[in-house]
Amino acid sequence: MKLDLRFWYDPASRHIKLAGAGLSASTVSDDPKSKRYHSSLYKKLARLVR
C-alpha cells in the first residue's frame, strides 16, 4: 500500500498538519496537554519540515 501524504507546520496553532488523498486532515502536537500530542512523531516530522 502506498500513501501520498502532505505535511506542513502551522505557526498559528503550532501543530504539524497532515493531509492525504481520501483522508480528512489531522494534526500532531508537541504539547503534552493536547489531544494530538505525539512527541516522537512531532520531532521526526519537524526535522523534515525544517
Short mmCIF file of N, CA and C in Angstrom, two decimals:
data_model
loop_
_atom_site.label_atom_id
_atom_site.label_comp_id
_atom_site.label_asym_id
_atom_site.label_seq_id
_atom_site.Cartn_x
_atom_site.Cartn_y
_atom_site.Cartn_z
N MET A 1 0.84 -1.18 0.00
CA MET A 1 0.00 0.00 0.00
C MET A 1 0.89 1.23 0.00
N LYS A 2 0.49 2.23 -0.75
CA LYS A 2 1.23 3.48 -0.83
C LYS A 2 0.30 4.62 -0.42
N LEU A 3 0.82 5.52 0.39
CA LEU A 3 0.04 6.67 0.85
C LEU A 3 0.84 7.93 0.57
N ASP A 4 0.29 8.80 -0.28
CA ASP A 4 0.91 10.10 -0.51
C ASP A 4 0.39 11.04 0.55
N LEU A 5 1.30 11.56 1.35
CA LEU A 5 0.93 12.38 2.49
C LEU A 5 1.62 13.73 2.40
N ARG A 6 0.87 14.78 2.63
CA ARG A 6 1.43 16.13 2.71
C ARG A 6 1.45 16.53 4.17
N PHE A 7 2.48 17.25 4.57
CA PHE A 7 2.51 17.77 5.93
C PHE A 7 3.23 19.10 5.94
N TRP A 8 2.80 19.98 6.85
CA TRP A 8 3.36 21.32 6.96
C TRP A 8 3.14 21.84 8.38
N TYR A 9 3.96 22.80 8.74
CA TYR A 9 3.86 23.42 10.06
C TYR A 9 2.91 24.61 9.98
N ASP A 10 2.00 24.68 10.94
CA ASP A 10 1.06 25.81 11.04
C ASP A 10 1.46 26.66 12.24
N PRO A 11 2.08 27.83 12.01
CA PRO A 11 2.54 28.65 13.13
C PRO A 11 1.41 29.16 14.02
N ALA A 12 0.22 29.33 13.49
CA ALA A 12 -0.90 29.83 14.30
C ALA A 12 -1.29 28.83 15.40
N SER A 13 -1.32 27.55 15.05
CA SER A 13 -1.71 26.52 16.03
C SER A 13 -0.50 25.84 16.67
N ARG A 14 0.67 26.02 16.06
CA ARG A 14 1.91 25.37 16.48
C ARG A 14 1.82 23.84 16.36
N HIS A 15 0.99 23.39 15.43
CA HIS A 15 0.85 21.97 15.13
C HIS A 15 1.41 21.68 13.76
N ILE A 16 1.77 20.43 13.51
CA ILE A 16 2.11 19.98 12.17
C ILE A 16 0.84 19.37 11.62
N LYS A 17 0.43 19.83 10.45
CA LYS A 17 -0.80 19.35 9.84
C LYS A 17 -0.47 18.28 8.82
N LEU A 18 -1.36 17.29 8.72
CA LEU A 18 -1.19 16.16 7.81
C LEU A 18 -2.43 16.05 6.94
N ALA A 19 -2.24 15.76 5.65
CA ALA A 19 -3.37 15.56 4.76
C ALA A 19 -2.96 14.62 3.63
N GLY A 20 -3.91 13.88 3.14
CA GLY A 20 -3.65 12.96 2.03
C GLY A 20 -4.94 12.70 1.28
N ALA A 21 -4.81 12.18 0.07
CA ALA A 21 -5.97 11.88 -0.77
C ALA A 21 -6.88 10.89 -0.04
N GLY A 22 -8.15 11.23 0.06
CA GLY A 22 -9.11 10.35 0.70
C GLY A 22 -9.09 10.37 2.22
N LEU A 23 -8.28 11.24 2.80
CA LEU A 23 -8.19 11.35 4.26
C LEU A 23 -8.65 12.72 4.71
N SER A 24 -9.23 12.77 5.88
CA SER A 24 -9.51 14.08 6.46
C SER A 24 -8.21 14.59 7.09
N ALA A 25 -8.04 15.88 7.15
CA ALA A 25 -6.81 16.46 7.71
C ALA A 25 -6.70 16.13 9.19
N SER A 26 -5.47 16.02 9.65
CA SER A 26 -5.21 15.75 11.05
C SER A 26 -4.00 16.58 11.48
N THR A 27 -3.71 16.59 12.76
CA THR A 27 -2.58 17.36 13.27
C THR A 27 -1.79 16.55 14.28
N VAL A 28 -0.54 16.99 14.49
CA VAL A 28 0.34 16.41 15.50
C VAL A 28 0.89 17.58 16.32
N SER A 29 0.93 17.42 17.63
CA SER A 29 1.39 18.47 18.52
C SER A 29 2.52 17.97 19.42
N ASP A 30 3.33 18.92 19.89
CA ASP A 30 4.34 18.56 20.89
C ASP A 30 3.94 19.07 22.27
N ASP A 31 2.69 19.48 22.42
CA ASP A 31 2.16 19.96 23.70
C ASP A 31 1.52 18.79 24.46
N PRO A 32 2.09 18.39 25.59
CA PRO A 32 1.56 17.24 26.33
C PRO A 32 0.10 17.39 26.76
N LYS A 33 -0.41 18.60 26.80
CA LYS A 33 -1.81 18.82 27.19
C LYS A 33 -2.77 18.63 26.02
N SER A 34 -2.23 18.54 24.81
CA SER A 34 -3.06 18.43 23.61
C SER A 34 -3.49 16.99 23.36
N LYS A 35 -4.70 16.83 22.85
CA LYS A 35 -5.20 15.53 22.44
C LYS A 35 -4.36 14.96 21.29
N ARG A 36 -3.73 15.86 20.54
CA ARG A 36 -2.93 15.49 19.36
C ARG A 36 -1.45 15.31 19.69
N TYR A 37 -1.12 15.19 20.95
CA TYR A 37 0.27 15.07 21.40
C TYR A 37 0.89 13.74 20.96
N HIS A 38 2.02 13.84 20.30
CA HIS A 38 2.82 12.66 19.97
C HIS A 38 4.25 13.16 19.78
N SER A 39 4.98 13.20 20.86
CA SER A 39 6.32 13.78 20.88
C SER A 39 7.26 13.20 19.83
N SER A 40 7.30 11.90 19.74
CA SER A 40 8.21 11.24 18.81
C SER A 40 7.88 11.56 17.36
N LEU A 41 6.63 11.44 16.97
CA LEU A 41 6.23 11.74 15.60
C LEU A 41 6.44 13.22 15.29
N TYR A 42 6.10 14.09 16.23
CA TYR A 42 6.28 15.52 16.02
C TYR A 42 7.75 15.84 15.72
N LYS A 43 8.66 15.29 16.50
CA LYS A 43 10.08 15.56 16.31
C LYS A 43 10.57 15.08 14.95
N LYS A 44 10.12 13.90 14.54
CA LYS A 44 10.52 13.35 13.24
C LYS A 44 10.01 14.21 12.09
N LEU A 45 8.74 14.61 12.16
CA LEU A 45 8.18 15.46 11.11
C LEU A 45 8.79 16.85 11.12
N ALA A 46 9.03 17.39 12.31
CA ALA A 46 9.61 18.74 12.42
C ALA A 46 10.97 18.80 11.74
N ARG A 47 11.77 17.75 11.88
CA ARG A 47 13.08 17.72 11.21
C ARG A 47 12.91 17.79 9.69
N LEU A 48 11.90 17.13 9.16
CA LEU A 48 11.65 17.15 7.71
C LEU A 48 11.10 18.49 7.25
N VAL A 49 10.27 19.11 8.06
CA VAL A 49 9.67 20.40 7.69
C VAL A 49 10.71 21.51 7.63
N ARG A 50 11.69 21.42 8.51
CA ARG A 50 12.75 22.45 8.53
C ARG A 50 13.51 22.37 7.27
#
